[in-house]
mmCIF file of C-alpha atoms in Angstrom:
data_model
loop_
_atom_site.group_PDB
_atom_site.id
_atom_site.type_symbol
_atom_site.label_atom_id
_atom_site.label_comp_id
_atom_site.label_asym_id
_atom_site.label_seq_id
_atom_site.Cartn_x
_atom_site.Cartn_y
_atom_site.Cartn_z
ATOM 1 C CA MET L 1 -14.518 27.818 83.942
ATOM 2 C CA THR L 2 -11.739 25.751 84.436
ATOM 3 C CA GLN L 3 -8.867 24.290 82.546
ATOM 4 C CA GLU L 4 -9.678 21.135 81.828
ATOM 5 C CA GLU L 5 -13.209 22.283 80.498
ATOM 6 C CA LEU L 6 -11.469 24.979 78.235
ATOM 7 C CA ASP L 7 -9.313 22.487 77.272
ATOM 8 C CA ALA L 8 -12.459 19.999 76.029
ATOM 9 C CA LEU L 9 -14.394 22.783 74.427
ATOM 10 C CA MET L 10 -11.639 23.084 71.986
ATOM 11 C CA SER L 11 -10.730 20.242 71.084
ATOM 12 C CA GLY L 12 -14.468 19.755 70.612
ATOM 13 C CA ASP L 13 -14.838 22.621 68.254
ATOM 14 C CA LEU L 14 -11.571 21.627 66.439
ATOM 15 C CA ASP L 15 -13.343 18.274 66.054
ATOM 16 C CA ASP L 16 -16.452 20.321 64.262
ATOM 17 C CA GLU L 17 -13.606 22.266 61.981
ATOM 18 C CA LEU L 18 -11.753 18.779 60.832
ATOM 19 C CA ALA L 19 -15.738 17.215 60.162
ATOM 20 C CA LEU L 20 -16.578 19.712 58.361
ATOM 21 C CA LEU L 21 -13.366 19.699 56.057
ATOM 22 C CA ASP L 22 -13.675 16.282 55.474
ATOM 23 C CA GLU L 23 -17.307 16.507 54.451
ATOM 24 C CA GLU L 24 -16.075 19.161 51.838
ATOM 25 C CA THR L 25 -13.646 17.201 50.827
ATOM 26 C CA ASN L 26 -15.798 14.417 50.487
ATOM 27 C CA THR L 27 -18.486 16.177 48.165
ATOM 28 C CA GLU L 28 -15.719 18.236 45.663
ATOM 29 C CA ASN L 29 -13.930 14.471 45.079
ATOM 30 C CA SER L 30 -17.854 13.046 44.435
ATOM 31 C CA GLU L 31 -18.221 15.604 42.015
ATOM 32 C CA SER L 32 -15.019 15.431 40.543
ATOM 33 C CA GLU L 33 -16.139 11.749 40.163
ATOM 34 C CA GLY L 34 -19.335 12.475 38.944
ATOM 35 C CA SER L 35 -18.056 14.720 35.888
ATOM 36 C CA ALA L 36 -15.152 12.416 34.990
ATOM 37 C CA THR L 37 -17.629 9.665 34.243
ATOM 38 C CA ASP L 38 -19.903 11.754 32.539
ATOM 39 C CA SER L 39 -16.953 12.987 30.400
ATOM 40 C CA THR L 40 -15.656 9.374 30.018
ATOM 41 C CA SER L 41 -19.298 8.240 29.131
ATOM 42 C CA GLU L 42 -19.765 11.330 26.062
ATOM 43 C CA ASP L 43 -15.970 10.108 24.658
ATOM 44 C CA GLU L 44 -17.124 6.593 24.806
ATOM 45 C CA ASP L 45 -18.764 6.908 20.812
ATOM 46 C CA VAL L 46 -20.494 3.772 19.477
ATOM 47 C CA VAL L 47 -18.936 2.321 16.436
ATOM 48 C CA ILE L 48 -20.693 2.130 13.713
ATOM 49 C CA VAL L 49 -20.308 0.726 10.589
ATOM 50 C CA ASP L 50 -21.067 0.816 6.962
ATOM 51 C CA LYS L 51 -19.230 -2.001 4.873
ATOM 52 C CA ASN L 52 -20.610 -0.088 1.766
ATOM 53 C CA ASN L 53 -18.885 3.107 3.146
ATOM 54 C CA PHE L 54 -16.170 1.628 4.826
ATOM 55 C CA LYS L 55 -12.053 3.730 4.830
ATOM 56 C CA VAL L 56 -9.609 2.552 6.344
ATOM 57 C CA ASP L 57 -8.194 4.861 9.435
ATOM 58 C CA ALA L 58 -4.952 4.719 10.359
ATOM 59 C CA THR L 59 -5.751 6.251 13.292
ATOM 60 C CA LYS L 60 -8.083 3.775 14.677
ATOM 61 C CA GLN L 61 -6.775 0.599 15.540
ATOM 62 C CA TRP L 62 -11.181 -0.899 15.825
ATOM 63 C CA PRO L 63 -12.376 -1.558 13.991
ATOM 64 C CA PRO L 64 -10.886 -3.637 11.132
ATOM 65 C CA PRO L 65 -12.027 -3.337 7.927
ATOM 66 C CA PRO L 66 -15.317 -5.630 6.450
ATOM 67 C CA PRO L 67 -14.542 -8.394 4.844
ATOM 68 C CA THR L 68 -15.803 -6.854 1.342
ATOM 69 C CA GLU L 69 -13.748 -7.736 -1.971
ATOM 70 C CA ASP L 70 -12.015 -4.244 -1.659
ATOM 71 C CA HIS L 71 -10.483 -5.673 1.641
ATOM 72 C CA LYS L 72 -9.912 -9.075 0.820
ATOM 73 C CA VAL L 73 -5.731 -8.968 1.594
ATOM 74 C CA VAL L 74 -5.026 -12.122 -0.886
ATOM 75 C CA ASN L 75 -7.318 -10.720 -3.949
ATOM 76 C CA GLN L 76 -5.226 -8.131 -3.932
ATOM 77 C CA LEU L 77 -2.182 -9.278 -3.776
ATOM 78 C CA ASP L 78 -3.329 -11.463 -6.702
ATOM 79 C CA ASP L 79 -4.215 -8.321 -8.855
ATOM 80 C CA VAL L 80 -0.985 -7.090 -8.105
ATOM 81 C CA THR L 81 1.050 -9.823 -9.145
ATOM 82 C CA LYS L 82 -1.037 -10.163 -12.301
ATOM 83 C CA ASP L 83 -1.443 -6.831 -13.794
ATOM 84 C CA SER L 84 2.207 -5.921 -12.835
ATOM 85 C CA GLU L 85 3.330 -8.837 -14.095
ATOM 86 C CA LYS L 86 0.884 -8.027 -17.357
ATOM 87 C CA LYS L 87 2.407 -4.449 -17.693
ATOM 88 C CA ALA L 88 5.522 -5.443 -17.113
ATOM 89 C CA THR L 89 5.277 -7.532 -19.994
ATOM 90 C CA GLU L 90 4.104 -5.019 -22.186
ATOM 91 C CA ILE L 91 6.914 -2.217 -21.383
ATOM 92 C CA MET L 92 9.227 -5.102 -21.902
ATOM 93 C CA ASP L 93 7.673 -5.368 -25.640
ATOM 94 C CA LYS L 94 7.640 -1.411 -25.851
ATOM 95 C CA LEU L 95 11.368 -1.549 -25.204
ATOM 96 C CA GLU L 96 12.117 -4.406 -27.788
ATOM 97 C CA ASP L 97 9.855 -2.722 -30.713
ATOM 98 C CA ILE L 98 12.131 0.894 -29.504
ATOM 99 C CA ASN L 99 15.511 -1.083 -29.830
ATOM 100 C CA ASN L 100 14.384 -2.960 -33.138
ATOM 101 C CA PHE L 101 13.876 0.854 -34.354
ATOM 102 C CA ILE L 102 16.839 2.053 -32.835
ATOM 103 C CA MET L 103 19.009 -1.034 -34.707
ATOM 104 C CA ASP L 104 16.743 0.297 -38.241
ATOM 105 C CA ILE L 105 18.131 3.391 -37.619
ATOM 106 C CA GLU L 106 22.182 2.799 -37.039
ATOM 107 C CA SER L 107 21.718 0.336 -40.360
ATOM 108 C CA GLU L 108 20.364 3.046 -42.528
ATOM 109 C CA GLY L 109 23.133 5.302 -41.460
ATOM 110 C CA ASN L 110 26.060 3.285 -41.991
ATOM 111 C CA GLU L 111 24.069 3.162 -45.154
ATOM 112 C CA THR L 112 23.859 6.661 -45.594
ATOM 113 C CA VAL L 113 28.072 7.245 -44.219
ATOM 114 C CA SER L 114 29.122 4.817 -47.276
ATOM 115 C CA VAL L 115 27.058 7.443 -49.581
ATOM 116 C CA ILE L 116 28.559 10.497 -47.971
ATOM 117 C CA GLU L 117 32.028 9.510 -48.101
ATOM 118 C CA LYS L 118 32.017 8.243 -51.661
ATOM 119 C CA ASN L 119 30.390 11.880 -52.607
ATOM 120 C CA ILE L 120 33.605 13.089 -50.205
ATOM 121 C CA GLU L 121 35.862 11.112 -52.251
ATOM 122 C CA THR L 122 34.501 12.327 -55.678
ATOM 123 C CA PHE L 123 34.531 16.298 -54.816
ATOM 124 C CA GLU L 124 37.917 15.934 -53.380
ATOM 125 C CA LYS L 125 39.142 14.631 -57.329
ATOM 126 C CA LEU L 126 36.803 17.402 -58.799
ATOM 127 C CA HIS L 127 38.016 20.411 -56.130
ATOM 128 C CA ALA L 128 41.918 19.215 -56.932
ATOM 129 C CA LYS L 129 41.475 19.216 -60.789
ATOM 130 C CA PHE L 130 39.484 22.429 -60.894
ATOM 131 C CA PRO L 131 39.863 24.560 -57.512
ATOM 132 C CA HIS L 132 39.034 27.688 -59.548
ATOM 133 C CA ILE L 133 35.341 26.433 -59.357
ATOM 134 C CA ASP L 134 33.869 26.575 -55.880
ATOM 135 C CA VAL L 135 31.134 24.618 -55.920
ATOM 136 C CA PHE L 136 32.913 21.447 -55.733
ATOM 137 C CA GLY L 137 34.469 23.305 -52.565
ATOM 138 C CA ARG L 138 30.934 24.294 -50.980
ATOM 139 C CA SER L 139 29.979 20.513 -51.962
ATOM 140 C CA LEU L 140 33.123 18.734 -50.478
ATOM 141 C CA GLU L 141 32.490 21.384 -47.188
ATOM 142 C CA GLU L 142 29.132 20.448 -47.333
ATOM 143 C CA ASN L 143 29.231 16.218 -47.612
ATOM 144 C CA GLN L 144 31.949 16.644 -44.759
ATOM 145 C CA LYS L 145 29.685 18.127 -42.388
ATOM 146 C CA ALA L 146 27.443 16.030 -43.256
ATOM 147 C CA LEU L 147 29.333 12.631 -42.721
ATOM 148 C CA GLU L 148 29.959 14.391 -39.244
ATOM 149 C CA HIS L 149 26.431 15.158 -38.541
ATOM 150 C CA THR L 150 25.406 10.940 -39.661
ATOM 151 C CA LYS L 151 28.375 9.514 -37.654
ATOM 152 C CA SER L 152 27.022 11.380 -34.596
ATOM 153 C CA ILE L 153 23.927 10.204 -34.721
ATOM 154 C CA ILE L 154 24.609 6.639 -35.020
ATOM 155 C CA GLU L 155 26.921 6.991 -32.310
ATOM 156 C CA LYS L 156 23.511 8.503 -30.202
ATOM 157 C CA SER L 157 21.658 5.811 -31.722
ATOM 158 C CA GLN L 158 24.499 2.837 -30.229
ATOM 159 C CA MET L 159 23.967 4.406 -26.905
ATOM 160 C CA SER L 160 20.190 4.899 -26.766
ATOM 161 C CA ALA L 161 20.326 1.311 -27.513
ATOM 162 C CA ASP L 162 22.877 0.205 -24.645
ATOM 163 C CA GLU L 163 19.915 2.649 -21.967
ATOM 164 C CA ILE L 164 17.848 0.371 -23.706
ATOM 165 C CA MET L 165 19.816 -2.558 -22.423
ATOM 166 C CA MET L 166 19.917 -1.106 -18.697
ATOM 167 C CA ILE L 167 16.653 -0.495 -18.530
ATOM 168 C CA MET L 168 15.473 -4.181 -19.727
ATOM 169 C CA ASP L 169 17.841 -5.356 -17.170
ATOM 170 C CA ILE L 170 16.275 -3.048 -14.369
ATOM 171 C CA MET L 171 12.678 -4.704 -15.399
ATOM 172 C CA GLN L 172 13.948 -7.914 -14.103
ATOM 173 C CA TYR L 173 13.603 -6.759 -10.383
ATOM 174 C CA GLN L 174 9.729 -6.699 -11.030
ATOM 175 C CA ASP L 175 10.133 -10.356 -11.558
ATOM 176 C CA ILE L 176 11.467 -11.040 -8.260
ATOM 177 C CA HIS L 177 9.407 -8.164 -6.671
ATOM 178 C CA ARG L 178 6.665 -10.352 -8.051
ATOM 179 C CA GLN L 179 8.083 -13.855 -6.594
ATOM 180 C CA LYS L 180 8.525 -11.740 -3.077
ATOM 181 C CA ILE L 181 5.065 -11.125 -3.514
ATOM 182 C CA GLU L 182 3.714 -14.844 -4.242
ATOM 183 C CA ARG L 183 5.610 -16.053 -1.591
ATOM 184 C CA VAL L 184 4.038 -14.150 0.352
ATOM 185 C CA ILE L 185 0.720 -15.072 -0.697
ATOM 186 C CA ASN L 186 1.590 -18.494 -0.271
ATOM 187 C CA VAL L 187 2.924 -18.047 3.460
ATOM 188 C CA MET L 188 -0.775 -16.318 3.810
ATOM 189 C CA ARG L 189 -2.819 -18.833 2.091
ATOM 190 C CA ALA L 190 -0.951 -22.060 4.188
ATOM 191 C CA LEU L 191 -1.629 -19.719 7.804
ATOM 192 C CA SER L 192 -5.802 -19.657 6.538
ATOM 193 C CA LYS L 193 -5.700 -23.391 5.622
ATOM 194 C CA TYR L 194 -4.172 -24.063 9.142
ATOM 195 C CA MET L 195 -6.270 -21.718 11.238
ATOM 196 C CA ASN L 196 -9.400 -23.637 9.265
ATOM 197 C CA SER L 197 -7.722 -26.892 10.023
ATOM 198 C CA LEU L 198 -7.482 -25.891 13.657
ATOM 199 C CA PHE L 199 -10.951 -24.630 14.287
ATOM 200 C CA GLU L 200 -12.702 -27.091 12.465
ATOM 201 C CA SER L 201 -15.209 -29.480 13.831
ATOM 202 C CA SER L 202 -17.167 -32.189 13.116
ATOM 203 C CA VAL L 203 -20.206 -30.926 14.377
ATOM 204 C CA GLU L 204 -22.565 -28.781 11.958
ATOM 205 C CA ASP L 205 -23.527 -25.463 13.062
ATOM 206 C CA SER L 206 -26.905 -26.042 12.281
ATOM 207 C CA GLN L 207 -26.624 -28.793 15.171
ATOM 208 C CA ARG L 208 -25.294 -26.436 17.824
ATOM 209 C CA VAL L 209 -27.378 -25.223 20.960
ATOM 210 C CA SER L 210 -28.001 -22.043 20.649
ATOM 211 C CA SER L 211 -26.430 -19.876 23.259
ATOM 212 C CA ALA L 212 -27.514 -17.697 25.859
ATOM 213 C CA VAL L 213 -27.767 -13.946 25.323
ATOM 214 C CA HIS L 214 -26.990 -12.922 29.210
ATOM 215 C CA ILE L 215 -25.776 -14.843 31.367
ATOM 216 C CA GLN L 216 -25.158 -14.456 35.226
ATOM 217 C CA GLY L 217 -22.332 -11.665 35.287
ATOM 218 C CA ASP L 218 -22.527 -9.593 32.222
ATOM 219 C CA THR L 219 -22.965 -6.134 33.073
ATOM 220 C CA ASP L 220 -25.967 -5.586 30.252
ATOM 221 C CA THR L 221 -28.782 -7.789 31.757
ATOM 222 C CA ASP L 222 -31.504 -6.346 29.566
ATOM 223 C CA ASN L 223 -32.315 -8.747 27.958
ATOM 224 C CA VAL L 224 -31.623 -11.379 30.666
ATOM 225 C CA VAL L 225 -33.212 -14.758 30.181
ATOM 226 C CA THR L 226 -36.416 -15.544 31.829
ATOM 227 C CA GLU L 227 -37.098 -18.528 33.339
ATOM 228 C CA ASP L 228 -40.194 -19.412 30.997
ATOM 229 C CA GLU L 229 -37.061 -19.630 28.141
ATOM 230 C CA ILE L 230 -34.545 -21.751 30.137
ATOM 231 C CA GLU L 231 -37.514 -24.289 30.839
ATOM 232 C CA ALA L 232 -38.394 -24.263 26.723
ATOM 233 C CA LEU L 233 -34.222 -24.458 26.488
ATOM 234 C CA LEU L 234 -34.264 -27.351 28.415
ATOM 235 C CA ALA L 235 -37.627 -29.093 27.351
ATOM 236 C CA SER L 236 -35.524 -28.412 23.658
ATOM 237 C CA PHE L 237 -32.377 -30.512 25.055
ATOM 238 C CA GLY L 238 -34.981 -33.625 26.324
ATOM 239 C CA GLN L 239 -36.227 -33.213 22.032
ATOM 240 C CA LYS L 240 -32.960 -34.022 20.929
#
């Protein structure tokens, strides 16, 4: 066998081995593509929405909530502003009642202070005139302690009234929040009216021609319109 025949034989075997390697590579690629397609088809779940039992899931972007009463945004914002305004008014009324009670406590405390001061004045005179009688001295001390306690109660009631006024001032921010929400509602309503005006038409939907379920180029052609249906559709055009 010559050197040329040997080289030809070796080149032929090499070509066969390369062809076999390419065939195995293509087979593996086909299998990997097939498995990827199967996994993709398995991952694509059909989304079925039950509007009666729908729950918002932050991890899903689709589908959006159905337009039920629980998901109407403007309605919910209106409820928030109405309820918050009602509850804020009730809270302000309760705070005003508490403040009135505190004012009554302060007024009655001042009257009690006046009586105790008179008692102290009397017991001071009695104790000075009859120092050997212990009851006058004890009564004097007790009235002095009662005076201190009563003044402390009056002071704390005044501090409580100041805190009530501060709470009332803080509650004013609720009204600012309500106004902000109402502004959002007004913007949303304006956008809704604009979109309705933008997409409105002089042609009623009942007068519009029905659209074909499937047309050429659709991926799903299970229910493609037949020729008979096309002829019937064209005939209906002529009757209008």
